Amino acid sequence: MKRYSILTAFICILAVSITSCDSVDFGDINEDDDAPQEANPEALMANAMNQYFGLAGRSYQLNPTLYVQYQTQDTYTTEMRYGQNPYPWTAYYSGVLSNLDQVYGTTADAAGDPDVEAFGKAENQAAVANIFSAVVFKRITDTWGPAPYKSADGEIGEALNAENNKAPAYTDQETIYKNMISRVQSARDNIIPGAAGPTGDVLYGGDMENWQKFANSLILQMSLQLSEKYPSASGYAATQFNEALNHSAGVIDELSEEAWYNYENSPGQINPFTESRGADYHLSEGFTDALQAKTPQDSAIVYSFNGDGLKSMDERIKILSDDTSGTGVGGPYGTPGGGDGININNQTIWTAEGDLPYMTAAYTYLNRAEAANMGWTSENVDQMLREGIMMSYATFDGRYDPYNENDASVQTPNPDFDSGALQADGSNFATDRIADANDPNVAPGGYEQVIAEEKWVALFPNGFDAWAEWRRTSEKMSWGTSGEGYDIKGYPGLVPAPSATNGGIIPRRYIYPSTEAGVNTESYDNGVDLLSGDDDNTASFWWDPLY
């Protein structure tokens, strides 16, 4: 088995005071003879996952929901108007990746060790740690661009060896992506499906067949993220996509295989949306206009519409918002002081116990639809698009149905009960959307446009993945300029904030953490050199079509 080492802990790298990390040998004065001396992979894995799924606040959760115009801000509008602020990545490295590294280091060469395998088959523990670390690294590089990942000799994490390295090198994004894909493939193939999974797995409960499917769906996602760099059906990205699609373990194509984090059944965990004040955020007017099928003249967004205004409403708005009629008005986007509007459903989504999706069958089918449309596969694009839309209806209805089984007047999350709140399975809507894709008067971008728009809806409320998707496709179509003279681009056609503070460019990335320029100057400078411009939120990086 080829061994990879995930990034080790480097809390000290980002610390303001370097001297606080100096090594001091106290001998055994503080050792507790009764305390465990070996790493506990169950606790480490659970802590890593719980911390990742619990990351909250503007930079770790909400900003991308503003960039892709799922939401607007009310009163405090800096992020919605694209303020040039640096954002931290400390929690990804020091709490999540450091724990995953310890899991991998403890389990990778421990097959048959009874102490290790008390927490699941060693190979399976190592595989999950590796796959999940790729999820985290993808978030990092999609958000900042070049980032600390590996050393010059190619070993992951060697340049970040504990407190002895306070200046980790930045790795270019092409290297990061190709290594992530290779590492996920290797981890997937090292899984022993019939053996015990990690007892610390809080996502799938140790179901290793689902982890293999998750790995393949993740590879589909990562491969498509590189489609602008490798568009050919015989190129690198299409080859990796087909390898995963045709793998014997399969991909996520059923609701039971989806990756949702259950906050209600995770002690001490709460849905990260609720860590912010709900009254400060509203669904955006653009998002509600799109799902309500408003005509272009009445819409705050460019979306494929039936030009005569007779298209039926996308009923998903009824359970994604707190207005069950589906007719409520969203908040104005990008203006000082914000404004009022309907909100994300506060009974099932913006609630402490509300589940959140991290990989769904709907998204996987829509990725397959896009690949088929590009000629990467021989799958039928209409079938994949239909399945993606219907699966989105099914998963939202099943997870976010707000009605209690015994008393429909009581709105509480109950994912095991389907009251039919949508009153549709999405099949008729899917037929309409396939027709849209074939009508240039409705969707000038054809299937490319409709698939991207459906991803935008199906990924809700996952702002980070939706932001990565929109940036990747943002140069596919130009819709003209806004009243302020800002370019309206992409699928959907997002109108930049009228009161943008960065020249009217929807952010392409986060600015590097504020400590990096002073503490890790050489590596920081090298990272900035790999961007298209200065370290600001309008610069682009390798996979971005603007690079």
Coordinates of C-alpha atoms in Angstrom, one line a residue:
M1 CA 0.0 0.0 0.0
K2 CA 1.4 3.4 -1.0
R3 CA 1.6 5.5 2.1
Y4 CA 0.6 9.1 2.2
S5 CA 0.9 11.3 5.2
I6 CA -1.8 13.9 5.8
L7 CA -0.8 17.3 7.1
T8 CA 0.3 17.2 10.6
A9 CA -0.8 19.7 13.2
F10 CA 0.7 23.1 12.9
I11 CA -1.3 25.3 15.3
C12 CA 2.0 27.1 15.9
I13 CA 2.4 28.1 12.3
L14 CA -0.5 30.5 12.5
A15 CA 0.2 31.7 16.0
V16 CA 1.0 35.4 16.5
S17 CA 3.9 34.6 18.8
I18 CA 6.4 32.2 17.3
T19 CA 8.3 31.9 20.6
S20 CA 5.2 30.4 22.2
C21 CA 6.0 27.2 20.2
D22 CA 9.5 26.8 21.4
S23 CA 10.2 23.2 22.5
V24 CA 10.9 22.8 26.2
D25 CA 11.7 19.4 27.8
F26 CA 10.0 19.0 31.1
G27 CA 10.9 15.3 31.4
D28 CA 8.2 13.2 32.9
I29 CA 7.1 15.8 35.5
N30 CA 3.7 16.3 33.9
E31 CA 3.1 12.7 32.8
D32 CA 0.0 10.9 34.2
D33 CA 0.6 7.2 34.7
D34 CA -3.1 6.6 34.5
A35 CA -3.7 8.5 31.3
P36 CA -3.7 6.8 27.9
Q37 CA -0.3 7.2 26.2
E38 CA -1.4 6.1 22.7
A39 CA -3.5 8.1 20.3
N40 CA -7.1 7.0 20.3
P41 CA -8.2 6.9 16.6
E42 CA -11.9 6.7 17.5
A43 CA -11.8 10.0 19.4
L44 CA -9.4 11.7 16.9
M45 CA -11.6 10.8 13.9
A46 CA -14.8 11.8 15.6
N47 CA -13.3 15.1 16.8
A48 CA -12.0 15.9 13.3
M49 CA -15.3 15.3 11.6
N50 CA -17.3 17.0 14.3
Q51 CA -15.1 20.1 14.2
Y52 CA -15.3 20.3 10.4
F53 CA -19.1 19.9 10.3
G54 CA -19.4 22.4 13.2
L55 CA -17.4 25.2 11.7
A56 CA -19.5 28.3 11.9
G57 CA -19.6 32.0 11.4
R58 CA -19.2 34.2 8.3
S59 CA -15.9 33.0 7.0
Y60 CA -16.3 29.2 7.7
Q61 CA -20.0 29.0 6.7
L62 CA -22.0 32.0 5.5
N63 CA -19.9 34.1 3.1
P64 CA -20.2 31.8 0.1
T65 CA -24.0 31.7 0.5
L66 CA -23.8 35.4 0.0
Y67 CA -21.5 35.2 -3.0
V68 CA -23.8 32.8 -4.9
Q69 CA -26.8 34.8 -3.8
Y70 CA -28.6 32.1 -1.8
Q71 CA -28.8 34.8 0.9
T72 CA -28.6 38.5 1.6
Q73 CA -27.5 40.4 4.7
D74 CA -29.6 42.8 6.7
T75 CA -27.9 45.7 8.4
Y76 CA -24.3 44.3 8.5
T77 CA -23.5 44.0 4.8
T78 CA -19.7 44.0 4.4
E79 CA -19.5 40.4 3.1
M80 CA -22.5 40.8 0.8
R81 CA -20.7 43.9 -0.7
Y82 CA -17.4 42.0 -1.2
G83 CA -15.3 43.6 1.5
Q84 CA -11.6 42.9 1.1
N85 CA -11.0 41.1 4.4
P86 CA -8.5 38.3 5.1
Y87 CA -10.0 35.1 6.6
P88 CA -8.4 32.4 8.8
W89 CA -7.8 28.8 7.9
T90 CA -6.6 27.8 11.3
A91 CA -9.5 25.6 12.2
Y92 CA -9.0 23.4 9.1
Y93 CA -5.4 22.7 9.8
S94 CA -5.0 22.7 13.6
G95 CA -8.2 20.9 14.6
V96 CA -9.4 18.8 11.6
L97 CA -6.4 17.8 9.6
S98 CA -4.1 17.4 12.5
N99 CA -6.5 14.8 14.0
L100 CA -6.9 13.0 10.7
D101 CA -3.1 12.9 10.4
Q102 CA -2.8 11.2 13.7
V103 CA -5.5 8.7 12.7
Y104 CA -3.6 7.9 9.6
G105 CA -0.3 7.7 11.3
T106 CA -1.7 5.3 13.9
T107 CA -3.5 3.0 11.5
A108 CA -1.8 3.0 8.1
D109 CA 0.7 0.2 9.0
A110 CA -1.3 -1.3 11.9
A111 CA -3.2 -4.1 10.1
G112 CA -3.8 -6.9 12.6
D113 CA -2.9 -4.8 15.7
P114 CA -5.6 -5.6 18.2
D115 CA -5.2 -2.3 20.0
V116 CA -5.8 -0.3 16.8
E117 CA -8.4 -2.6 15.4
A118 CA -10.6 -2.3 18.5
F119 CA -11.7 0.9 16.7
G120 CA -12.3 -0.8 13.3
K121 CA -10.2 -2.5 10.6
A122 CA -6.9 -0.6 10.4
E123 CA -7.1 -0.3 6.6
N124 CA -10.6 1.2 6.8
Q125 CA -9.7 3.7 9.4
A126 CA -6.7 4.9 7.3
A127 CA -8.8 5.1 4.2
V128 CA -11.6 7.2 5.8
A129 CA -8.9 9.6 7.2
N130 CA -7.4 10.0 3.8
I131 CA -10.7 10.5 1.9
F132 CA -12.0 12.9 4.5
S133 CA -8.7 14.9 4.4
A134 CA -9.3 15.4 0.7
V135 CA -12.7 16.9 1.4
V136 CA -11.0 19.4 3.7
F137 CA -8.1 20.2 1.4
K138 CA -10.5 20.7 -1.5
R139 CA -12.3 23.3 0.7
I140 CA -9.0 25.0 1.4
T141 CA -7.7 25.2 -2.1
D142 CA -11.0 26.1 -3.7
T143 CA -11.3 29.0 -1.2
W144 CA -7.7 30.4 -1.1
G145 CA -5.9 28.8 -4.0
P146 CA -2.3 27.7 -3.5
A147 CA -2.0 26.6 0.1
P148 CA 0.2 24.6 2.5
Y149 CA -0.1 21.0 1.4
K150 CA 3.2 19.2 0.7
S151 CA 6.9 19.5 0.6
A152 CA 9.3 19.7 -2.3
D153 CA 10.1 16.0 -2.1
G154 CA 6.4 15.2 -2.6
E155 CA 5.5 13.8 0.8
I156 CA 2.3 15.2 2.1
G157 CA 2.9 17.1 5.3
E158 CA 6.6 16.7 5.6
A159 CA 7.1 20.4 5.3
L160 CA 4.7 21.0 8.2
N161 CA 6.3 18.7 10.8
A162 CA 4.9 19.8 14.1
E163 CA 6.3 22.8 15.9
N164 CA 9.7 22.5 14.2
N165 CA 8.3 24.1 11.0
K166 CA 6.8 27.5 11.3
A167 CA 7.0 28.3 7.6
P168 CA 5.2 25.7 5.5
A169 CA 5.6 26.0 1.8
Y170 CA 2.6 26.7 -0.4
T171 CA 1.8 24.1 -3.0
D172 CA 0.4 25.0 -6.4
Q173 CA -3.2 24.1 -7.0
E174 CA -2.6 21.7 -10.0
T175 CA -0.4 19.6 -7.8
I176 CA -2.9 19.7 -4.9
Y177 CA -5.8 18.6 -7.1
K178 CA -4.0 15.8 -8.9
N179 CA -2.6 14.4 -5.6
M180 CA -6.0 14.6 -3.9
I181 CA -7.6 12.6 -6.7
S182 CA -4.8 10.0 -6.6
R183 CA -5.0 9.8 -2.8
V184 CA -8.8 9.3 -2.8
Q185 CA -8.4 6.6 -5.5
S186 CA -5.8 4.8 -3.4
A187 CA -7.8 5.1 -0.2
R188 CA -11.0 3.8 -1.9
D189 CA -9.2 0.8 -3.2
N190 CA -7.6 0.0 0.2
I191 CA -11.1 -0.3 1.8
I192 CA -12.1 -3.7 2.9
P193 CA -15.9 -3.5 2.6
G194 CA -16.8 -6.6 4.6
A195 CA -14.6 -5.6 7.6
A196 CA -15.4 -3.3 10.4
G197 CA -15.4 0.4 9.7
P198 CA -14.1 3.2 12.0
T199 CA -16.0 3.5 15.2
G200 CA -15.2 7.2 15.1
D201 CA -17.0 7.7 11.8
V202 CA -19.8 10.1 12.5
L203 CA -20.8 10.5 8.9
Y204 CA -21.6 7.0 7.7
G205 CA -21.3 5.0 11.0
G206 CA -18.6 2.8 9.6
D207 CA -20.4 1.8 6.4
M208 CA -17.4 1.2 4.2
E209 CA -19.5 0.5 1.0
N210 CA -20.9 4.0 1.3
W211 CA -17.5 5.4 1.8
Q212 CA -16.4 3.8 -1.5
K213 CA -19.4 5.4 -3.2
F214 CA -18.6 8.7 -1.5
A215 CA -15.0 8.5 -2.7
N216 CA -16.2 7.9 -6.3
S217 CA -18.7 10.8 -6.2
L218 CA -16.0 13.0 -4.8
I219 CA -13.7 12.1 -7.7
L220 CA -16.5 13.0 -10.1
Q221 CA -16.8 16.4 -8.4
M222 CA -13.0 17.1 -8.3
S223 CA -12.6 16.0 -12.0
L224 CA -15.3 18.3 -13.2
Q225 CA -13.8 21.1 -11.2
L226 CA -10.8 20.8 -13.7
S227 CA -13.0 20.8 -16.8
E228 CA -11.8 24.2 -17.9
K229 CA -8.2 23.1 -17.7
Y230 CA -8.8 19.7 -19.3
P231 CA -11.9 19.9 -21.4
S232 CA -11.1 17.0 -23.8
A233 CA -13.0 13.8 -23.6
S234 CA -9.6 12.0 -23.7
G235 CA -7.9 14.4 -21.3
Y236 CA -6.9 14.0 -17.6
A237 CA -10.1 15.2 -16.0
A238 CA -12.4 13.0 -18.2
T239 CA -10.2 10.0 -17.6
Q240 CA -10.4 10.4 -13.8
F241 CA -14.1 11.0 -14.1
N242 CA -14.7 7.8 -16.0
E243 CA -12.4 5.7 -13.7
A244 CA -14.6 6.6 -10.8
L245 CA -17.9 6.4 -12.6
N246 CA -17.1 2.9 -13.9
H247 CA -15.5 1.6 -10.6
S248 CA -17.1 -1.5 -9.3
A249 CA -18.1 0.1 -6.0
G250 CA -20.4 2.5 -7.8
V251 CA -21.3 6.1 -7.0
I252 CA -23.9 7.7 -4.8
D253 CA -27.2 7.2 -6.6
E254 CA -29.7 6.5 -3.8
L255 CA -30.9 8.6 -0.9
S256 CA -29.7 6.0 1.6
E257 CA -26.1 6.5 0.3
E258 CA -26.0 10.2 0.7
A259 CA -23.7 12.0 3.1
W260 CA -25.7 14.1 5.6
Y261 CA -24.4 15.2 9.0
N262 CA -27.0 14.6 11.7
Y263 CA -26.7 17.4 14.3
E264 CA -29.6 16.2 16.4
N265 CA -27.9 12.8 17.1
S266 CA -24.4 14.3 17.6
P267 CA -23.9 15.2 21.3
G268 CA -22.6 18.8 21.7
Q269 CA -23.0 19.6 18.0
I270 CA -25.4 22.2 16.6
N271 CA -26.2 23.2 13.0
P272 CA -23.5 25.9 12.2
F273 CA -26.1 28.3 10.6
T274 CA -27.6 28.8 14.1
E275 CA -24.4 30.2 15.5
S276 CA -25.2 33.3 13.5
R277 CA -28.2 35.6 14.1
G278 CA -30.9 34.5 11.7
A279 CA -32.6 37.9 11.6
D280 CA -29.5 39.3 9.9
Y281 CA -29.9 37.0 6.8
H282 CA -32.7 36.5 4.3
L283 CA -33.1 34.4 1.2
S284 CA -32.1 36.6 -1.7
E285 CA -34.5 38.1 -4.2
G286 CA -32.6 36.4 -7.0
F287 CA -32.9 32.9 -5.5
T288 CA -36.6 33.3 -4.8
D289 CA -37.3 34.9 -8.2
A290 CA -35.6 31.9 -10.0
L291 CA -37.6 29.3 -8.1
Q292 CA -40.8 31.2 -8.5
A293 CA -40.3 31.4 -12.3
K294 CA -40.6 35.1 -12.6
T295 CA -40.2 36.6 -16.0
P296 CA -36.9 38.2 -16.9
Q297 CA -38.4 41.7 -16.7
D298 CA -39.4 41.0 -13.1
S299 CA -36.4 39.1 -11.9
A300 CA -33.3 40.1 -10.0
I301 CA -31.2 37.3 -11.6
V302 CA -30.6 35.9 -15.1
Y303 CA -32.1 32.4 -15.1
S304 CA -33.7 30.2 -17.8
F305 CA -37.3 31.2 -17.9
N306 CA -40.4 30.5 -20.0
G307 CA -40.6 33.8 -21.8
D308 CA -44.4 34.0 -21.5
G309 CA -44.3 33.7 -17.7
L310 CA -46.4 30.5 -17.6
K311 CA -43.8 28.1 -16.3
S312 CA -44.8 26.4 -13.1
M313 CA -43.1 27.3 -9.8
D314 CA -40.2 25.1 -8.6
E315 CA -41.9 23.7 -5.5
R316 CA -38.6 23.2 -3.7
I317 CA -39.0 26.9 -2.6
K318 CA -41.9 25.8 -0.4
I319 CA -39.6 23.8 2.0
L320 CA -36.3 25.7 1.5
S321 CA -37.9 28.9 2.7
D322 CA -40.0 29.8 5.8
D323 CA -42.9 30.7 3.5
T324 CA -44.8 27.5 2.7
S325 CA -46.9 29.2 0.0
G326 CA -43.7 29.6 -2.0
T327 CA -44.7 33.1 -3.0
G328 CA -42.8 35.2 -0.5
V329 CA -40.4 37.9 -1.6
G330 CA -36.6 37.6 -1.0
G331 CA -34.4 40.3 0.3
P332 CA -32.7 42.9 -1.9
Y333 CA -29.1 42.0 -2.7
G334 CA -25.9 44.0 -2.2
T335 CA -27.3 47.3 -0.9
P336 CA -26.1 49.2 2.3
G337 CA -28.4 48.4 5.2
G338 CA -29.8 45.4 3.4
G339 CA -33.5 44.9 3.6
D340 CA -36.3 42.6 4.7
G341 CA -37.4 39.3 3.0
I342 CA -38.3 35.7 3.7
N343 CA -35.8 33.4 5.3
I344 CA -34.3 30.0 5.1
N345 CA -36.7 27.5 6.7
N346 CA -36.0 27.9 10.4
Q347 CA -37.8 24.7 11.3
T348 CA -35.7 22.3 9.3
I349 CA -32.5 24.0 8.0
W350 CA -31.6 27.1 10.1
T351 CA -32.2 25.2 13.3
A352 CA -29.9 23.6 15.8
E353 CA -31.0 20.1 14.9
G354 CA -31.2 20.6 11.2
D355 CA -29.3 18.1 9.0
L356 CA -26.9 19.5 6.3
P357 CA -25.9 17.7 3.1
Y358 CA -22.3 17.1 2.0
M359 CA -22.7 14.8 -0.9
T360 CA -26.0 13.8 -2.5
A361 CA -27.4 11.6 -5.2
A362 CA -28.9 14.6 -6.9
Y363 CA -25.5 16.4 -7.2
T364 CA -23.9 13.2 -8.4
Y365 CA -26.5 12.7 -11.1
L366 CA -26.1 16.3 -12.2
N367 CA -22.4 15.9 -12.5
R368 CA -23.0 12.9 -14.7
A369 CA -25.4 14.9 -16.8
E370 CA -22.7 17.6 -17.3
A371 CA -20.1 15.0 -18.2
A372 CA -22.5 13.4 -20.7
N373 CA -23.2 16.8 -22.2
M374 CA -19.5 17.4 -22.7
G375 CA -19.0 14.1 -24.4
W376 CA -17.0 12.6 -21.6
T377 CA -19.3 9.7 -21.2
S378 CA -21.9 7.8 -23.2
E379 CA -24.6 8.3 -20.7
N380 CA -27.9 9.9 -21.7
V381 CA -27.9 13.6 -20.7
D382 CA -31.7 13.8 -20.5
Q383 CA -31.9 10.8 -18.2
M384 CA -29.1 12.1 -15.9
L385 CA -30.7 15.5 -15.7
R386 CA -34.1 14.0 -14.9
E387 CA -32.7 11.8 -12.2
G388 CA -30.8 14.7 -10.7
I389 CA -33.8 16.9 -10.5
M390 CA -36.1 14.2 -9.1
M391 CA -33.5 13.1 -6.6
S392 CA -33.2 16.7 -5.4
Y393 CA -36.9 16.8 -4.9
A394 CA -36.8 13.5 -3.0
T395 CA -33.9 14.4 -0.7
F396 CA -35.3 17.9 0.1
D397 CA -38.7 16.5 0.8
G398 CA -37.4 13.7 2.9
R399 CA -34.9 15.7 4.9
Y400 CA -36.6 19.1 5.1
D401 CA -40.3 18.2 5.2
P402 CA -41.4 20.4 8.1
Y403 CA -44.5 18.5 9.2
N404 CA -44.8 16.2 12.2
E405 CA -46.1 12.8 11.5
N406 CA -48.8 12.9 14.2
D407 CA -49.7 16.6 14.1
A408 CA -49.3 18.5 10.8
S409 CA -49.7 21.8 12.7
V410 CA -46.5 21.2 14.5
Q411 CA -43.5 21.9 12.4
T412 CA -40.5 19.9 13.5
P413 CA -37.8 18.1 11.6
N414 CA -38.8 14.5 10.9
P415 CA -36.7 13.1 8.1
D416 CA -38.3 9.7 8.3
F417 CA -41.8 11.0 7.5
D418 CA -42.9 12.3 4.1
S419 CA -46.1 14.3 4.3
G420 CA -45.7 15.2 0.6
A421 CA -45.1 18.9 1.3
L422 CA -43.8 19.3 -2.2
Q423 CA -47.0 17.7 -3.6
A424 CA -44.8 16.6 -6.6
D425 CA -42.0 14.2 -7.3
G426 CA -40.2 16.6 -9.6
S427 CA -41.0 14.6 -12.8
N428 CA -43.1 17.2 -14.4
F429 CA -40.6 19.9 -13.5
A430 CA -37.8 17.8 -14.9
T431 CA -39.7 17.5 -18.2
D432 CA -40.0 21.3 -18.3
R433 CA -36.3 21.7 -17.6
I434 CA -35.3 19.3 -20.4
A435 CA -37.5 21.3 -22.7
D436 CA -35.8 24.5 -21.5
A437 CA -32.5 23.0 -22.4
N438 CA -33.6 22.5 -26.0
D439 CA -35.1 25.9 -26.4
P440 CA -32.5 28.7 -27.1
N441 CA -35.2 31.3 -26.5
V442 CA -35.5 30.1 -22.9
A443 CA -31.9 28.8 -22.2
P444 CA -29.4 30.3 -24.7
G445 CA -26.7 28.1 -23.0
G446 CA -28.7 24.9 -23.6
Y447 CA -28.0 21.9 -21.4
E448 CA -24.8 23.5 -20.1
Q449 CA -27.0 26.3 -18.6
V450 CA -29.8 24.3 -17.3
I451 CA -27.5 21.7 -15.6
A452 CA -25.5 24.5 -13.9
E453 CA -28.7 26.2 -12.7
E454 CA -30.0 22.9 -11.3
K455 CA -26.8 22.3 -9.5
W456 CA -27.2 25.8 -7.9
V457 CA -30.5 24.8 -6.5
A458 CA -29.7 21.2 -5.6
L459 CA -26.5 22.2 -3.6
F460 CA -28.5 24.6 -1.4
P461 CA -27.6 25.5 1.3
N462 CA -24.0 24.4 0.7
G463 CA -22.4 27.7 -0.3
F464 CA -18.8 26.5 -0.7
D465 CA -19.6 23.9 -3.3
A466 CA -22.1 26.2 -5.1
W467 CA -19.5 29.0 -5.2
A468 CA -16.8 26.6 -6.7
E469 CA -19.3 25.5 -9.3
W470 CA -20.4 29.1 -10.2
R471 CA -16.8 30.3 -10.5
R472 CA -15.9 27.4 -12.8
T473 CA -18.8 28.1 -15.2
S474 CA -18.8 31.9 -14.8
E475 CA -17.2 32.6 -18.1
K476 CA -19.5 30.4 -20.1
M477 CA -22.0 33.2 -20.8
S478 CA -22.1 37.0 -20.5
W479 CA -25.4 38.6 -20.0
G480 CA -24.4 42.3 -20.3
T481 CA -23.9 44.8 -17.5
S482 CA -25.9 45.9 -14.5
G483 CA -27.1 49.5 -14.0
E484 CA -23.8 50.1 -12.2
G485 CA -21.8 48.9 -15.2
Y486 CA -20.9 45.6 -13.5
D487 CA -20.6 42.4 -15.7
I488 CA -23.4 39.9 -15.3
K489 CA -22.0 36.4 -16.0
G490 CA -22.4 32.7 -15.6
Y491 CA -25.1 30.2 -14.8
P492 CA -27.1 31.5 -13.2
G493 CA -26.4 35.1 -14.2
L494 CA -25.6 36.7 -10.9
V495 CA -25.9 40.4 -10.8
P496 CA -23.0 41.8 -8.7
A497 CA -23.9 43.8 -5.6
P498 CA -24.9 47.3 -6.6
S499 CA -22.9 48.7 -3.7
A500 CA -19.9 46.5 -4.2
T501 CA -16.7 47.7 -2.5
N502 CA -14.3 45.8 -4.8
G503 CA -15.2 47.2 -8.2
G504 CA -18.2 44.9 -8.7
I505 CA -16.5 41.6 -9.0
I506 CA -18.1 38.6 -7.3
P507 CA -15.3 37.3 -5.1
R508 CA -13.1 34.6 -6.8
R509 CA -11.3 33.7 -3.6
Y510 CA -10.6 34.5 0.1
I511 CA -7.6 36.7 1.0
Y512 CA -4.9 34.7 2.8
P513 CA -5.0 34.8 6.7
S514 CA -3.6 38.1 8.1
T515 CA -0.7 36.4 9.9
E516 CA 0.8 34.7 6.8
A517 CA 2.5 37.7 5.3
G518 CA 4.4 38.4 8.5
V519 CA 5.0 35.0 9.9
N520 CA 5.5 32.9 6.8
T521 CA 6.6 35.6 4.4
E522 CA 8.6 33.7 1.8
S523 CA 5.9 31.0 1.4
Y524 CA 3.2 33.6 1.3
D525 CA 5.0 35.6 -1.4
N526 CA 5.4 32.4 -3.4
G527 CA 1.7 31.6 -3.0
V528 CA 0.7 35.1 -4.2
D529 CA 3.0 34.8 -7.2
L530 CA 0.8 31.8 -8.3
L531 CA -2.3 34.0 -8.4
S532 CA -3.5 36.1 -11.3
G533 CA -2.9 39.3 -9.3
D534 CA -2.5 40.6 -5.8
D535 CA -3.7 38.9 -2.7
D536 CA -7.3 40.2 -2.9
N537 CA -10.7 38.7 -3.5
T538 CA -10.7 39.5 -7.2
A539 CA -7.6 37.5 -8.1
S540 CA -8.0 34.0 -9.6
F541 CA -6.1 30.8 -9.4
W542 CA -5.3 27.8 -11.5
W543 CA -8.6 26.1 -12.1
D544 CA -10.5 29.3 -12.4
P545 CA -11.3 30.2 -16.1
L546 CA -10.2 33.8 -15.4
Y547 CA -6.7 32.7 -14.4

